[in-house]
GROMACS .gro file of C-alpha atoms in nm:
model
  264
    1MET     CA    1  26.794  -3.193   3.592
    2SER     CA    2  26.922  -2.863   3.438
    3ALA     CA    3  27.192  -3.119   3.227
    4GLU     CA    4  26.817  -3.246   3.073
    5ILE     CA    5  26.649  -2.903   3.021
    6LYS     CA    6  26.737  -2.743   2.708
    7ALA     CA    7  26.846  -2.358   2.764
    8LEU     CA    8  26.674  -2.058   2.515
    9ALA     CA    9  26.916  -1.810   2.576
   10PHE     CA   10  26.876  -1.496   2.328
   11VAL     CA   11  27.173  -1.243   2.310
   12GLY     CA   12  26.950  -0.967   2.205
   13SER     CA   13  26.716  -1.108   1.911
   14ARG     CA   14  26.980  -1.370   1.849
   15LEU     CA   15  26.963  -1.712   1.996
   16VAL     CA   16  27.306  -1.886   2.179
   17LEU     CA   17  27.381  -2.244   2.028
   18ARG     CA   18  27.628  -2.513   2.071
   19VAL     CA   19  27.857  -2.550   1.806
   20GLU     CA   20  27.954  -2.886   1.729
   21ARG     CA   21  28.132  -3.076   1.467
   22THR     CA   22  27.796  -3.210   1.264
   23GLY     CA   23  27.626  -2.849   1.341
   24VAL     CA   24  27.458  -2.675   1.601
   25ARG     CA   25  27.224  -2.775   1.866
   26LEU     CA   26  27.012  -2.588   2.158
   27PRO     CA   27  27.257  -2.582   2.474
   28THR     CA   28  27.154  -2.764   2.789
   29VAL     CA   29  27.082  -2.557   3.101
   30ALA     CA   30  27.416  -2.714   3.292
   31GLU     CA   31  27.596  -2.620   2.974
   32VAL     CA   32  27.485  -2.243   2.987
   33GLU     CA   33  27.585  -2.218   3.362
   34ASP     CA   34  27.873  -2.360   3.303
   35VAL     CA   35  28.001  -2.100   3.037
   36PHE     CA   36  27.777  -1.809   3.196
   37GLY     CA   37  27.752  -1.873   3.569
   38GLN     CA   38  27.466  -1.950   3.744
   39ASP     CA   39  27.430  -1.645   3.975
   40ARG     CA   40  27.407  -1.442   3.653
   41LEU     CA   41  27.174  -1.662   3.466
   42GLU     CA   42  26.969  -1.648   3.767
   43THR     CA   43  26.930  -1.276   3.711
   44HIS     CA   44  26.862  -1.299   3.325
   45ARG     CA   45  26.580  -1.588   3.377
   46ILE     CA   46  26.246  -1.498   3.222
   47ASP     CA   47  25.955  -1.751   3.360
   48VAL     CA   48  25.731  -1.819   3.057
   49ARG     CA   49  25.507  -2.112   2.945
   50LEU     CA   50  25.596  -2.226   2.598
   51PRO     CA   51  25.462  -2.489   2.363
   52PRO     CA   52  25.402  -2.777   2.326
   53ALA     CA   53  25.276  -2.900   2.647
   54GLY     CA   54  25.506  -3.123   2.831
   55THR     CA   55  25.824  -3.041   2.718
   56PHE     CA   56  26.048  -2.793   2.947
   57TRP     CA   57  26.277  -2.520   2.875
   58ARG     CA   58  26.463  -2.239   3.054
   59ILE     CA   59  26.451  -1.885   2.925
   60PHE     CA   60  26.716  -1.636   2.951
   61GLY     CA   61  26.757  -1.270   2.801
   62PHE     CA   62  27.083  -1.091   2.762
   63ASP     CA   63  27.166  -0.756   2.593
   64GLU     CA   64  27.365  -0.701   2.258
   65SER     CA   65  27.677  -0.600   2.444
   66GLN     CA   66  27.688  -0.969   2.624
   67GLU     CA   67  27.998  -1.167   2.471
   68VAL     CA   68  27.860  -1.548   2.316
   69PRO     CA   69  28.160  -1.804   2.462
   70GLU     CA   70  28.371  -1.972   2.276
   71GLY     CA   71  28.227  -2.281   2.145
   72TYR     CA   72  27.902  -2.118   2.087
   73ARG     CA   73  27.762  -1.864   1.870
   74ALA     CA   74  27.444  -1.628   1.834
   75ASP     CA   75  27.227  -1.700   1.548
   76GLY     CA   76  26.902  -1.479   1.436
   77LEU     CA   77  26.610  -1.721   1.374
   78ARG     CA   78  26.611  -1.736   1.019
   79LEU     CA   79  26.923  -1.871   1.013
   80ALA     CA   80  26.885  -2.094   1.348
   81TYR     CA   81  26.615  -2.267   1.162
   82HIS     CA   82  26.856  -2.463   0.934
   83GLY     CA   83  27.011  -2.626   1.254
   84LEU     CA   84  26.694  -2.693   1.471
   85GLY     CA   85  26.423  -2.980   1.446
   86GLU     CA   86  26.092  -2.864   1.420
   87VAL     CA   87  26.004  -2.851   1.772
   88ASP     CA   88  26.309  -2.660   1.912
   89PHE     CA   89  26.266  -2.423   1.637
   90ARG     CA   90  25.888  -2.364   1.750
   91ALA     CA   91  25.983  -2.320   2.155
   92ALA     CA   92  26.268  -2.094   2.023
   93GLY     CA   93  26.021  -1.888   1.839
   94ALA     CA   94  25.782  -1.835   2.118
   95ALA     CA   95  26.064  -1.760   2.366
   96ARG     CA   96  26.185  -1.512   2.127
   97GLN     CA   97  25.840  -1.296   2.135
   98LYS     CA   98  25.816  -1.336   2.526
   99VAL     CA   99  26.176  -1.209   2.565
  100HIS     CA  100  26.069  -0.891   2.383
  101TRP     CA  101  25.810  -0.851   2.556
  102HIS     CA  102  25.976  -0.862   2.871
  103ARG     CA  103  26.240  -0.654   2.745
  104SER     CA  104  26.003  -0.383   2.592
  105THR     CA  105  25.755  -0.352   2.846
  106ARG     CA  106  25.928  -0.236   3.174
  107PHE     CA  107  25.665   0.048   3.283
  108CYS     CA  108  25.282   0.055   3.304
  109SER     CA  109  25.109   0.231   3.009
  110SER     CA  110  24.834   0.376   3.281
  111CYS     CA  111  25.049   0.517   3.506
  112ALA     CA  112  25.405   0.459   3.445
  113SER     CA  113  25.529   0.273   3.760
  114PRO     CA  114  25.738  -0.040   3.722
  115VAL     CA  115  25.624  -0.384   3.639
  116ARG     CA  116  25.638  -0.720   3.767
  117PRO     CA  117  25.562  -1.091   3.681
  118ALA     CA  118  25.235  -1.149   3.809
  119GLN     CA  119  25.166  -1.453   4.005
  120ASP     CA  120  24.840  -1.610   3.883
  121HIS     CA  121  24.876  -1.508   3.499
  122GLU     CA  122  25.129  -1.514   3.252
  123ALA     CA  123  25.135  -1.119   3.278
  124LEU     CA  124  25.327  -0.814   3.359
  125ARG     CA  125  25.153  -0.636   3.690
  126CYS     CA  126  25.181  -0.272   3.756
  127THR     CA  127  25.328  -0.216   4.113
  128SER     CA  128  25.109   0.083   4.154
  129CYS     CA  129  24.788   0.036   3.996
  130GLY     CA  130  24.786  -0.340   3.950
  131ARG     CA  131  24.720  -0.341   3.587
  132LEU     CA  132  24.809  -0.668   3.376
  133HIS     CA  133  25.017  -0.649   3.063
  134PHE     CA  134  24.952  -0.964   2.843
  135PRO     CA  135  25.190  -1.101   2.580
  136PRO     CA  136  25.081  -0.876   2.281
  137VAL     CA  137  24.984  -1.065   1.976
  138SER     CA  138  24.948  -0.889   1.636
  139PRO     CA  139  24.712  -1.060   1.387
  140ALA     CA  140  24.771  -1.051   1.002
  141VAL     CA  141  24.670  -1.246   0.684
  142ILE     CA  142  24.893  -1.343   0.406
  143VAL     CA  143  24.737  -1.429   0.076
  144LEU     CA  144  24.853  -1.632  -0.198
  145VAL     CA  145  24.645  -1.490  -0.520
  146GLN     CA  146  24.629  -1.716  -0.809
  147ARG     CA  147  24.488  -1.710  -1.149
  148GLY     CA  148  24.513  -2.014  -1.357
  149PRO     CA  149  24.858  -2.141  -1.343
  150GLU     CA  150  25.005  -1.782  -1.228
  151ILE     CA  151  25.030  -1.661  -0.897
  152LEU     CA  152  25.050  -1.279  -0.790
  153LEU     CA  153  25.386  -1.231  -0.589
  154GLY     CA  154  25.527  -0.869  -0.425
  155ARG     CA  155  25.864  -0.737  -0.322
  156SER     CA  156  25.956  -0.506  -0.029
  157ALA     CA  157  26.273  -0.284  -0.045
  158ARG     CA  158  26.351  -0.489   0.261
  159PHE     CA  159  26.373  -0.789   0.074
  160PRO     CA  160  26.700  -0.969  -0.053
  161GLU     CA  161  26.779  -0.877  -0.357
  162GLY     CA  162  26.517  -1.057  -0.624
  163LEU     CA  163  26.284  -1.253  -0.385
  164TYR     CA  164  25.957  -1.207  -0.399
  165SER     CA  165  25.652  -1.351  -0.160
  166THR     CA  166  25.314  -1.363  -0.109
  167LEU     CA  167  25.094  -1.065   0.001
  168ALA     CA  168  25.050  -0.968   0.337
  169GLY     CA  169  24.899  -0.730   0.595
  170PHE     CA  170  24.783  -0.676   0.926
  171VAL     CA  171  24.446  -0.692   1.085
  172GLU     CA  172  24.289  -0.361   1.174
  173PRO     CA  173  24.007  -0.278   1.466
  174GLY     CA  174  23.693  -0.414   1.379
  175GLU     CA  175  23.802  -0.595   1.068
  176THR     CA  176  23.734  -0.937   1.005
  177LEU     CA  177  24.027  -1.165   0.849
  178GLU     CA  178  23.837  -1.211   0.540
  179GLU     CA  179  23.770  -0.824   0.537
  180CYS     CA  180  24.146  -0.765   0.615
  181VAL     CA  181  24.221  -0.995   0.268
  182HIS     CA  182  23.996  -0.818   0.048
  183ARG     CA  183  24.141  -0.470   0.186
  184GLU     CA  184  24.513  -0.509   0.155
  185ILE     CA  185  24.502  -0.701  -0.158
  186LEU     CA  186  24.301  -0.404  -0.324
  187GLU     CA  187  24.532  -0.144  -0.163
  188GLU     CA  188  24.864  -0.297  -0.236
  189VAL     CA  189  24.825  -0.447  -0.594
  190GLY     CA  190  24.451  -0.285  -0.721
  191VAL     CA  191  24.289  -0.626  -0.775
  192ARG     CA  192  24.026  -0.782  -0.677
  193VAL     CA  193  23.983  -1.145  -0.513
  194GLY     CA  194  23.706  -1.403  -0.440
  195ASN     CA  195  23.690  -1.762  -0.346
  196LEU     CA  196  23.885  -1.771  -0.021
  197ARG     CA  197  24.030  -2.029   0.162
  198TYR     CA  198  24.164  -2.078   0.473
  199PHE     CA  199  24.529  -2.253   0.448
  200GLY     CA  200  24.698  -2.221   0.796
  201SER     CA  201  24.829  -1.999   1.022
  202GLN     CA  202  25.182  -1.965   1.201
  203PRO     CA  203  25.356  -1.753   1.505
  204HIS     CA  204  25.569  -1.498   1.315
  205PRO     CA  205  25.831  -1.391   1.624
  206PHE     CA  206  25.979  -1.057   1.447
  207PRO     CA  207  25.844  -1.006   1.656
  208HIS     CA  208  25.463  -1.107   1.821
  209SER     CA  209  25.292  -1.135   1.483
  210LEU     CA  210  25.046  -1.429   1.423
  211MET     CA  211  24.996  -1.473   1.060
  212VAL     CA  212  24.698  -1.649   0.902
  213ALA     CA  213  24.679  -1.784   0.594
  214PHE     CA  214  24.477  -1.781   0.273
  215VAL     CA  215  24.438  -1.870  -0.100
  216ALA     CA  216  24.217  -1.658  -0.331
  217ASP     CA  217  24.156  -1.623  -0.682
  218TRP     CA  218  24.185  -1.309  -0.878
  219THR     CA  219  23.849  -1.236  -1.001
  220SER     CA  220  23.900  -0.846  -1.161
  221GLY     CA  221  24.190  -0.584  -1.187
  222THR     CA  222  24.501  -0.491  -1.343
  223VAL     CA  223  24.806  -0.475  -1.076
  224LYS     CA  224  24.861  -0.136  -0.981
  225ILE     CA  225  25.069  -0.112  -0.669
  226ASP     CA  226  25.070   0.104  -0.349
  227GLU     CA  227  25.424   0.222  -0.419
  228ASP     CA  228  25.460   0.335  -0.009
  229GLU     CA  229  25.394  -0.047   0.086
  230ILE     CA  230  25.576  -0.266  -0.178
  231GLU     CA  231  25.798  -0.143  -0.444
  232ASP     CA  232  25.719  -0.421  -0.706
  233ALA     CA  233  25.410  -0.706  -0.766
  234ARG     CA  234  25.366  -0.918  -1.105
  235TRP     CA  235  25.228  -1.195  -1.198
  236PHE     CA  236  25.473  -1.524  -1.224
  237HIS     CA  237  25.348  -1.849  -1.403
  238VAL     CA  238  25.438  -2.188  -1.189
  239GLU     CA  239  25.770  -2.279  -1.419
  240ARG     CA  240  25.879  -1.964  -1.403
  241LEU     CA  241  25.925  -1.829  -1.026
  242PRO     CA  242  26.145  -1.560  -0.879
  243ARG     CA  243  26.369  -1.639  -0.541
  244LEU     CA  244  26.120  -1.747  -0.292
  245PRO     CA  245  26.105  -1.660   0.101
  246HIS     CA  246  26.278  -1.883   0.367
  247PRO     CA  247  26.129  -2.254   0.379
  248MET     CA  248  26.042  -2.205   0.764
  249SER     CA  249  25.786  -1.927   0.645
  250ILE     CA  250  25.403  -2.024   0.568
  251ALA     CA  251  25.441  -1.772   0.291
  252ARG     CA  252  25.668  -2.068   0.129
  253ALA     CA  253  25.421  -2.350   0.195
  254LEU     CA  254  25.195  -2.105   0.032
  255ILE     CA  255  25.390  -2.135  -0.254
  256ASP     CA  256  25.496  -2.474  -0.258
  257ASP     CA  257  25.141  -2.590  -0.219
  258PHE     CA  258  25.003  -2.363  -0.513
  259VAL     CA  259  25.345  -2.567  -0.732
  260ALA     CA  260  25.186  -2.916  -0.604
  261ARG     CA  261  24.829  -2.854  -0.700
  262THR     CA  262  24.932  -2.702  -1.021
  263SER     CA  263  25.179  -2.942  -1.181
  264SER     CA  264  24.957  -3.254  -1.024
   0.00000   0.00000   0.00000
């Protein structure tokens, strides 16, 4: 059975991939048992549920110091995207979030006692006070602001050179998604928007965000950036777009949708 089950093994935050002449793929459990050893794998196994239902995986988390065996490599998820199918990549993203949760949640935040996997929930239970700790999900909005044939894109100092993306920000407690859109756009670039339309959502495993995407129309204001948030923002014509985000991202999906709509 293990020969058929795929392994999602992480060295730190990097995914272990089997290298073949035609590219890379997820290894099977039998393959990683052969190179890491069954006993060692069992001590690093993390039992969690992954989407979609009806698929089977086993997840393993190693420290960054773990050497990657010959015939394998360990890639960040953005790079791994190019070698994996949609189902495998989605599972890898979910596994990355849950590995991070297990590795970063060692002690109870109420009483500081160690936590252990709960038997009746997908949670970590405090060994002293019994409190359950669930995987965190941090909702954020991401917004394509459009004005005729133009879109408003910004760039963070962390972005690769020349790359611009749609604007985004985390939802605050007590705030609706729509309120967050208006606040974030006004705070980051000083403009007001209206006619919000829900576009879609995407789990964002860096490490545990849920990106909720909207399209909005510019209504008023000139661009004035918050330099504590971004280093530049400007309007781009559909025919003169800058370097764009990774194809796997919902930011890129928003931009590609705008191009398709505007060019049709």
